Tab-separated table of C-alpha atoms in Angstrom:
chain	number	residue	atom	x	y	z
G	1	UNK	CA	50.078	13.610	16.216
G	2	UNK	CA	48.615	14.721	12.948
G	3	UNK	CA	46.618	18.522	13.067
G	4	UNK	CA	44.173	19.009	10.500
G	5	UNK	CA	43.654	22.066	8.830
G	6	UNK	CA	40.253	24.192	8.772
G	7	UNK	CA	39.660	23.100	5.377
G	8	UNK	CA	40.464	19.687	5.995
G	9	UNK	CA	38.009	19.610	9.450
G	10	UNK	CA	35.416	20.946	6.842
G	11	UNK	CA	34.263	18.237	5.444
G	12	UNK	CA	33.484	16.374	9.042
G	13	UNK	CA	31.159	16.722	11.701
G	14	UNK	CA	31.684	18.725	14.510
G	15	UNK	CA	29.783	18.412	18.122
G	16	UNK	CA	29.874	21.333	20.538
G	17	UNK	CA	32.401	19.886	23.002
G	18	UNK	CA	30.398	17.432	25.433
G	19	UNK	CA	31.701	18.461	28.586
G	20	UNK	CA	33.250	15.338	29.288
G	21	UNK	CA	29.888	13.854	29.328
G	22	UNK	CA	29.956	10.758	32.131
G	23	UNK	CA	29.169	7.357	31.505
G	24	UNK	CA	25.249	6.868	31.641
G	25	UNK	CA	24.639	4.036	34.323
G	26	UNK	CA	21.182	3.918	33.746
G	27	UNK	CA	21.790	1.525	30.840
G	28	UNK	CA	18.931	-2.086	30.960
G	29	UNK	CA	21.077	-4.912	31.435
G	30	UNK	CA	19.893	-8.328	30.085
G	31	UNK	CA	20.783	-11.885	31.562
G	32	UNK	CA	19.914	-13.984	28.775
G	33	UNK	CA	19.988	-17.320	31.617
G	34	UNK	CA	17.357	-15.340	33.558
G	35	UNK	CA	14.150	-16.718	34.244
G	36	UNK	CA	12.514	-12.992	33.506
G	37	UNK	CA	14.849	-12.330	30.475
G	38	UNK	CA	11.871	-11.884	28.457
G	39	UNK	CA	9.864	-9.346	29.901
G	40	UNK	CA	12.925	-7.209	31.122
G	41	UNK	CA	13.784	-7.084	26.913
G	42	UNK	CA	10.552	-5.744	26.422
G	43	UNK	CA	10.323	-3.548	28.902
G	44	UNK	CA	14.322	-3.126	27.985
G	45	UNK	CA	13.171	-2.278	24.305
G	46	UNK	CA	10.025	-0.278	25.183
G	47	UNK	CA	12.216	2.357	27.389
G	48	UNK	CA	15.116	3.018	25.751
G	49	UNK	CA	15.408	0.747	22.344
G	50	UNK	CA	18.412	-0.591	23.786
G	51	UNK	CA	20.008	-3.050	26.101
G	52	UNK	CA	23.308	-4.852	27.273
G	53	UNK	CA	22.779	-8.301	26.844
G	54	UNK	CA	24.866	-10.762	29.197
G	55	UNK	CA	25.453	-14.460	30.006
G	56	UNK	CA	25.045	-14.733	26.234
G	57	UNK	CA	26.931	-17.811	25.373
G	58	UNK	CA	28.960	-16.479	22.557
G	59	UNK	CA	32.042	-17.681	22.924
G	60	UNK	CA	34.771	-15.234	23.931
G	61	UNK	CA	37.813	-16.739	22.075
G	62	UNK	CA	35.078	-15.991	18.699
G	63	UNK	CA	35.115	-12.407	19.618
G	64	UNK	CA	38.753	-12.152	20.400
G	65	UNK	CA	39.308	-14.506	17.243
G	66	UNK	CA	37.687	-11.840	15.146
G	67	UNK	CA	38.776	-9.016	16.456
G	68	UNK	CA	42.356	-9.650	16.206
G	69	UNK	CA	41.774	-10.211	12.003
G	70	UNK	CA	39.881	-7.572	11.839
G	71	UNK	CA	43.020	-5.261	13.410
G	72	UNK	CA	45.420	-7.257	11.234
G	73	UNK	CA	43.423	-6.245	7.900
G	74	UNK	CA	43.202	-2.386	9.478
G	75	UNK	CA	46.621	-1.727	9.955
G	76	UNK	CA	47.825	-2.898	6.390
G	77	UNK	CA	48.876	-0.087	4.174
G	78	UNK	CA	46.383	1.894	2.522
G	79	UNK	CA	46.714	0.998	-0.570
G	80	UNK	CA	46.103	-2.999	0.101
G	81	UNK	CA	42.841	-2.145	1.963
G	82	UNK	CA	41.678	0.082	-1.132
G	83	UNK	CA	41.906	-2.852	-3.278
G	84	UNK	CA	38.848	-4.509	-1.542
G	85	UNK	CA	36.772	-0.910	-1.942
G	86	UNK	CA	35.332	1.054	-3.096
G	87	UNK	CA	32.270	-0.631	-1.456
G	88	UNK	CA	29.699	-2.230	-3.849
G	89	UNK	CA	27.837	-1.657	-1.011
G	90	UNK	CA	30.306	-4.375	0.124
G	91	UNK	CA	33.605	-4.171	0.398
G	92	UNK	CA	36.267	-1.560	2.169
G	93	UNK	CA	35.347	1.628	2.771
G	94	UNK	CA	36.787	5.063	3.918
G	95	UNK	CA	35.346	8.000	5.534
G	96	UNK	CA	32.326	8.184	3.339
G	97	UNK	CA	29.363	6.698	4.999
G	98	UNK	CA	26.507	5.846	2.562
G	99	UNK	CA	26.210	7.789	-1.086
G	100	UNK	CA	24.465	10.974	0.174
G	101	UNK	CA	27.343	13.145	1.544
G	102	UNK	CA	27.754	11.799	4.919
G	103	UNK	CA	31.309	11.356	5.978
G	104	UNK	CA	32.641	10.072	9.810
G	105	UNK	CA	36.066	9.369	11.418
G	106	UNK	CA	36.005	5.653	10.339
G	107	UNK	CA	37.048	3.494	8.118
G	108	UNK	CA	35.217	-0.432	7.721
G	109	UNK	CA	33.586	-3.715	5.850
G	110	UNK	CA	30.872	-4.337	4.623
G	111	UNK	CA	30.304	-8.128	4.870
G	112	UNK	CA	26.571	-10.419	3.562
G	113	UNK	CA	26.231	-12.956	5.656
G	114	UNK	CA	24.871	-15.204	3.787
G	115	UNK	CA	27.955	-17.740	3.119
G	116	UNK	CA	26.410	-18.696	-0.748
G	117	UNK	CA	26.552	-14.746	-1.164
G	118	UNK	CA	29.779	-13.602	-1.903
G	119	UNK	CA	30.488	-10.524	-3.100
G	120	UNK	CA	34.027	-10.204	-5.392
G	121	UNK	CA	34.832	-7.422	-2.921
G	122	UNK	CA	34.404	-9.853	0.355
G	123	UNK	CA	36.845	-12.563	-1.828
G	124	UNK	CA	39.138	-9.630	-2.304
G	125	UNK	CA	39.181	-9.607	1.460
G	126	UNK	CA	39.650	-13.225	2.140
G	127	UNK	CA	42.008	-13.925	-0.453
G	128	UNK	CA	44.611	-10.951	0.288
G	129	UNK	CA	44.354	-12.555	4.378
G	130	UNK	CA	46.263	-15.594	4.897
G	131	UNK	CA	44.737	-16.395	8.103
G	132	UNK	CA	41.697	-17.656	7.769
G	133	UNK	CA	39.868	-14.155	7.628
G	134	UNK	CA	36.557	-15.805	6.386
G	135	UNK	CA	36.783	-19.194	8.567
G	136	UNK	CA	36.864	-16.393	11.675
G	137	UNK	CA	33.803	-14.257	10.518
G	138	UNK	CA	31.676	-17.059	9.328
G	139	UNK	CA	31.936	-18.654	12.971
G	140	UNK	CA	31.314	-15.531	14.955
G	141	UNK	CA	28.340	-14.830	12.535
G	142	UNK	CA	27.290	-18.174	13.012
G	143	UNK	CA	27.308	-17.728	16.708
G	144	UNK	CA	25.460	-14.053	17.011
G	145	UNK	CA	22.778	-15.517	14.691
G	146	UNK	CA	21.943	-18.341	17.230
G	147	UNK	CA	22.556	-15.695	20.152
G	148	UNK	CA	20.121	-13.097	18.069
G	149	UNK	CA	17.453	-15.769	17.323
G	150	UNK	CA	16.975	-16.801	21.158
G	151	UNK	CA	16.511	-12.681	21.906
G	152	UNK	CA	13.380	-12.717	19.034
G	153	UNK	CA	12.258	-15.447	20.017
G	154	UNK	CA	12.105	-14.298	24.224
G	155	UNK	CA	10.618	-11.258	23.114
G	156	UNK	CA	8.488	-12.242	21.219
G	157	UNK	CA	6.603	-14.500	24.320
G	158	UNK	CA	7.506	-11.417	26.059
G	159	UNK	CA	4.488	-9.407	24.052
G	160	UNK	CA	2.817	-12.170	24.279
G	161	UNK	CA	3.001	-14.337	21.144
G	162	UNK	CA	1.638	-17.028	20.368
G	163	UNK	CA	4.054	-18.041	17.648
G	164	UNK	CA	7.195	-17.641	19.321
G	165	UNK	CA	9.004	-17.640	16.012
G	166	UNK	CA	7.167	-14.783	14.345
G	167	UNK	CA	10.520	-12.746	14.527
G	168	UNK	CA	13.282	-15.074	14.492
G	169	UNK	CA	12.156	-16.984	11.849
G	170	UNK	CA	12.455	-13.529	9.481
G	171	UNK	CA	16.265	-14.104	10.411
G	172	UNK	CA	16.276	-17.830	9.812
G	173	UNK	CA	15.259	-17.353	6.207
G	174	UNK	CA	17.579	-18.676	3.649
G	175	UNK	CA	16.638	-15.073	1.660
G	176	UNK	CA	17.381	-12.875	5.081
G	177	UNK	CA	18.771	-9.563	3.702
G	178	UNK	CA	21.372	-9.460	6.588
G	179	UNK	CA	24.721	-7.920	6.726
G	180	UNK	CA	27.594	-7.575	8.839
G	181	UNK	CA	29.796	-4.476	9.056
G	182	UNK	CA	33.107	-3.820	11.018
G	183	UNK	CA	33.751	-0.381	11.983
G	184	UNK	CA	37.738	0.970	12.892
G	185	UNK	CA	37.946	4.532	14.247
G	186	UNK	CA	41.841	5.029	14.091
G	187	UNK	CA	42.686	8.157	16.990
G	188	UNK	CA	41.075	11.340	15.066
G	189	UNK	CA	43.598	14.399	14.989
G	190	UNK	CA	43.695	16.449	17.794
G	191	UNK	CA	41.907	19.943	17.010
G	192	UNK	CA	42.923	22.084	20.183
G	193	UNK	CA	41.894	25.520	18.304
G	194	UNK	CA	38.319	23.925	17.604
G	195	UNK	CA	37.747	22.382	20.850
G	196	UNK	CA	34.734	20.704	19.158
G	197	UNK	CA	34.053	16.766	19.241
G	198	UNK	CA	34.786	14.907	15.924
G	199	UNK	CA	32.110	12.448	15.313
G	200	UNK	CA	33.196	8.968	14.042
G	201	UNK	CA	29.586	7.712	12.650
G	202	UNK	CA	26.649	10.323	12.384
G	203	UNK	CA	23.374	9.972	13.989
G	204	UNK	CA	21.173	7.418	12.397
G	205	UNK	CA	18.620	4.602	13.483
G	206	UNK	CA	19.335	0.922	11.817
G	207	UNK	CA	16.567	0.053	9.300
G	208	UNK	CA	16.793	-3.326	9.929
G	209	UNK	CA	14.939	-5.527	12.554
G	210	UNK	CA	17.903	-6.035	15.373
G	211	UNK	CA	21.258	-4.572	15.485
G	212	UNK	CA	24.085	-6.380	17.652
G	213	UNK	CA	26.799	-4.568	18.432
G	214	UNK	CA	30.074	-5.765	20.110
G	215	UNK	CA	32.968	-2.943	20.678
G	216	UNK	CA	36.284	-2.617	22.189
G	217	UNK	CA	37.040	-1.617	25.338
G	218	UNK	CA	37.285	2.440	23.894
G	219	UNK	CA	34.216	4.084	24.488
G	220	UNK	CA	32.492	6.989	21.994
G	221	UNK	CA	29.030	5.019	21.673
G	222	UNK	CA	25.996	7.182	22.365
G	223	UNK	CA	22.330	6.986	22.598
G	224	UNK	CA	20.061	9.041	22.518
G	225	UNK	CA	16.962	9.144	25.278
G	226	UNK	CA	13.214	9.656	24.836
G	227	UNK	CA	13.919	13.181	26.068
G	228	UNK	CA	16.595	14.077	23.121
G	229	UNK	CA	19.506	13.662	25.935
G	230	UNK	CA	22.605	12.031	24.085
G	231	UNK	CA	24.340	9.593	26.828
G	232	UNK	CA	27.326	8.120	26.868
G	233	UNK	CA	27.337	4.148	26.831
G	234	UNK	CA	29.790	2.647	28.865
G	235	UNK	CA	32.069	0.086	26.467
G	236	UNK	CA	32.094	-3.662	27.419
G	237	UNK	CA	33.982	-6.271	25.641
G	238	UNK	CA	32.405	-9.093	27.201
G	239	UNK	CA	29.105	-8.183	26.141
G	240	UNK	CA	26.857	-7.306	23.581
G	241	UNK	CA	24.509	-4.664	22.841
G	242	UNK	CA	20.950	-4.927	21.293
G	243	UNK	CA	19.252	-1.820	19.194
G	244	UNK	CA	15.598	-1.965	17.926
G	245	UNK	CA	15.584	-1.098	14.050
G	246	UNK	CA	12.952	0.595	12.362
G	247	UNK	CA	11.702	-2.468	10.574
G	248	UNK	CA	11.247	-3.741	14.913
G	249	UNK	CA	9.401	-0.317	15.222
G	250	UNK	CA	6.761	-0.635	12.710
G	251	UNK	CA	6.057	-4.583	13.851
G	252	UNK	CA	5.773	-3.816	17.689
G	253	UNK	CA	3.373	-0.948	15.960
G	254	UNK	CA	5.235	2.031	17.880
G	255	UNK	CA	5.551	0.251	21.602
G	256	UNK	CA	9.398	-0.383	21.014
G	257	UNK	CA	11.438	2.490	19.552
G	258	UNK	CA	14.728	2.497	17.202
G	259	UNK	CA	17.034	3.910	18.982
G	260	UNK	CA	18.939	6.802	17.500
G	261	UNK	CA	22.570	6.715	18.198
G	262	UNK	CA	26.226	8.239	17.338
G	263	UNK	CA	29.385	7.611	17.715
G	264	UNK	CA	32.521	10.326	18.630
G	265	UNK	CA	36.089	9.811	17.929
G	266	UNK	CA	38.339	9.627	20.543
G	267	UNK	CA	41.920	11.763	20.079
G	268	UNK	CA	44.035	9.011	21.502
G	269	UNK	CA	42.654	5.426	21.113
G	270	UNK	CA	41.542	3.579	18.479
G	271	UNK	CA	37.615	2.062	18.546
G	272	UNK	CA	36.630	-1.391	16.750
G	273	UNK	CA	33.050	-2.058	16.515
G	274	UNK	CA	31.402	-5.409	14.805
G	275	UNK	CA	27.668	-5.699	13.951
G	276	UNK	CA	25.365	-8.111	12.983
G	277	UNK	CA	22.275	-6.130	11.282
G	278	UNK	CA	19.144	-8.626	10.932
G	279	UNK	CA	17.320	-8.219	8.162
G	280	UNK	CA	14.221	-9.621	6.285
G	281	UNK	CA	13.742	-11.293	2.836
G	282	UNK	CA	13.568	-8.508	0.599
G	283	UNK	CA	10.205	-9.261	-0.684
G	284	UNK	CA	9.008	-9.630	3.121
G	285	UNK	CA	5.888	-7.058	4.583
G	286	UNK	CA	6.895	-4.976	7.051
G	287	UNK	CA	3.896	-4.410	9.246
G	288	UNK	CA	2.852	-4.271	12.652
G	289	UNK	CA	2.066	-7.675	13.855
G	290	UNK	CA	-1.728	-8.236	14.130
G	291	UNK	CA	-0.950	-10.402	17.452
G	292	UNK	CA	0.734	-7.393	19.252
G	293	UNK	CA	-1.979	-4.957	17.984
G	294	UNK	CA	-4.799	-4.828	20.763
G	295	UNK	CA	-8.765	-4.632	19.471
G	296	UNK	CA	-9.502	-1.912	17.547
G	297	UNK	CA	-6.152	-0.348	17.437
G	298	UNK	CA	-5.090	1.870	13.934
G	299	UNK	CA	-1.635	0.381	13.102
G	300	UNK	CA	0.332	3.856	12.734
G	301	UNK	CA	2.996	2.875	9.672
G	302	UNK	CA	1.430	2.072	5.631
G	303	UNK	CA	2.435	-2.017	4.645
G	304	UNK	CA	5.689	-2.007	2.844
G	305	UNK	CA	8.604	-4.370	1.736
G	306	UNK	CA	11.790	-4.395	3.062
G	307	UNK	CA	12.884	-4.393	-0.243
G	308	UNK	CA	10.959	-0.787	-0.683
G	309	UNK	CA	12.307	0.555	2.880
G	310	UNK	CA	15.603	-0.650	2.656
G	311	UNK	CA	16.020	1.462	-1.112
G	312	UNK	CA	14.165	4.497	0.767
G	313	UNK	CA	16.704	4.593	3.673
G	314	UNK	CA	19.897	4.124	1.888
G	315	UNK	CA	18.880	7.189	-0.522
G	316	UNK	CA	18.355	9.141	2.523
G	317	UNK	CA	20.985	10.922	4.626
G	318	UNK	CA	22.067	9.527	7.986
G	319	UNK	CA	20.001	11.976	10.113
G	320	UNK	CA	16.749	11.745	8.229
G	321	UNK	CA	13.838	10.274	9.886
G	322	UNK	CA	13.487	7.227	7.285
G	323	UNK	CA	9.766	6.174	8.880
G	324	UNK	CA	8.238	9.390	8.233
G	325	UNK	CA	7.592	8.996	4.636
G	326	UNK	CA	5.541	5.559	6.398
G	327	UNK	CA	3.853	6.761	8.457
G	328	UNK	CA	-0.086	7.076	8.161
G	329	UNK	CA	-1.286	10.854	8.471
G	330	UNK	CA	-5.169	11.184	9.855
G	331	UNK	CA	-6.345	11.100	6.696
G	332	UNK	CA	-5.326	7.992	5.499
């Protein structure tokens, strides 16, 4: 197994060593079939920003489907996966996460998913794969859309509505600034002398409305709590997992919270994460939804665009709080 040097190490994040932190149990789980799915992703949403969703009638041979061209594509030599970088922001992409300094343990694509959007990095991609690389991604897409727009749609009766499409149909737009990213953490280096945790991805919230996450069977996911306890999510193929964005945030006006997460590299297995990030039309307002607000309530977050958040958070670094600059002091 490869040893980095000091120098090397320098340029990553190190954790104090977690203590072999154990899987957090307490972690909402969602039955999409049941009759109370709606309220128990609100109340899912309102606690923790967060949720295992089950039953969710994605088909598993789409996830396996994926997964296995998404390995193939991984393990080709370096130099073949360059060819498809550096990202544009799509495309392959190494270590560097963003264009602010931030660097993880991982290595990914960066995919639009809007199939009359293709960027000459994503045909790079598809071309260089002989089997069917795009056919594959466009159907699981396809599928966690449809999966993603019955969750909106739930919660939104669950805060009590009356236009049960008032998220969803943000998604549904043929001008939905969406995006779909694969993330590979190969086994990081042991560092025995260090005895510190390498992280993979840095802490960060997702901008966007919903996040949906499926992973491996490897785990290294954590979120953190309302206290500022990071927890360990236990990893399940067969499932998906649901973050609140910021975008979510300002709409619910504060009563569901983007959940700030991490992930850590593991020393001896390999991680693959997809996500589906659901985004807006860039011209869309983001503001909190005059139907959740109650009378008389201050909405806490200035109007904006996505188009104007989305170019404030990507110039930030990972950590950063991106909603502070939006949010509305007492004297506004």
């Amino acid at each position: 197994m490869v040893v980095l040097s000091q120098p090397a190490l320098n340029q990553f994040l190190l954790l104090k060593p977690c203590k072999s932190t154990p899987l957090f149990t307490g972690i909402p789980v969602v039955d999409l079939t049941h009759p109370d799915a709606k309220n128990l992703i609100v109340e899912a949403c309102r606690d923790y920003g967060f949720f295992k969703l089950v039953n969710h009638g994605v088909p598993l041979e789409l996830v396996a489907n994926l997964e296995n061209e998404a390995l193939r594509f991984f393990k080709k030599p370096q130099s073949e996966k360059d060819r498809a970088g550096p990202p544009d922001p799509f495309g392959y992409g190494s270590k560097r996460i963003g264009p602010n300094g931030d660097v993880g343990w991982v290595e990914y694509l960066l995919l639009n998913t809007n199939p009359d959007v293709i960027s000459p990095k994503s045909l790079s991609i598809f071309r260089e794969n002989p089997h069917h690389f795009r056919a594959v991604v466009e159907n699981y897409i396809t599928a966690v859309k449809k999966m993603c727009y019955v969750v909106l749609e739930l919660m939104a009766e669950g805060l009590g509505i009356a236009q049960r499409n008032s998220l969803s149909r943000l998604l549904k737009d043929e001008k939905s600034d969406s995006c779909f990213r694969m993330n590979h953490y190969p086994p990081c280096p042991e560092v025995p002398a260090l005895n510190r945790n390498l992280v993979g991805f840095g802490e960060h919230t997702d901008p966007q409305i919903i996040s949906v996450l499926r992973s491996n069977s490897t785990s290294g996911l954590q979120i953190c709590l309302t206290d500022g306890t990071w927890v360990s999510v236990p990893p399940d193929q067969t499932s998906f997992f649901i973050n609140v964005g910021d975008a979510l945030q300002v709409m619910t006006n504060g009563r569901f919270k983007s959940v700030k997460h991490r992930v850590l590299a593991d020393t001896t297995k390999s991680r693959l994460s997809m996500i589906y990030f659901g985004g807006p039309a860039l011209s869309e307002k983001i503001a909190p939804l005059p139907s959740v607000m109650l009378k008389g309530e201050e909405s806490l977050y200035k109007e904006f665009t996505w188009l104007e958040y989305k170019k404030a958070a990507y110039t930030s670094r990972l950590a950063d709080n991106r909603l502070a600059p939006f949010q509305k002091s007492a004297a506004d």
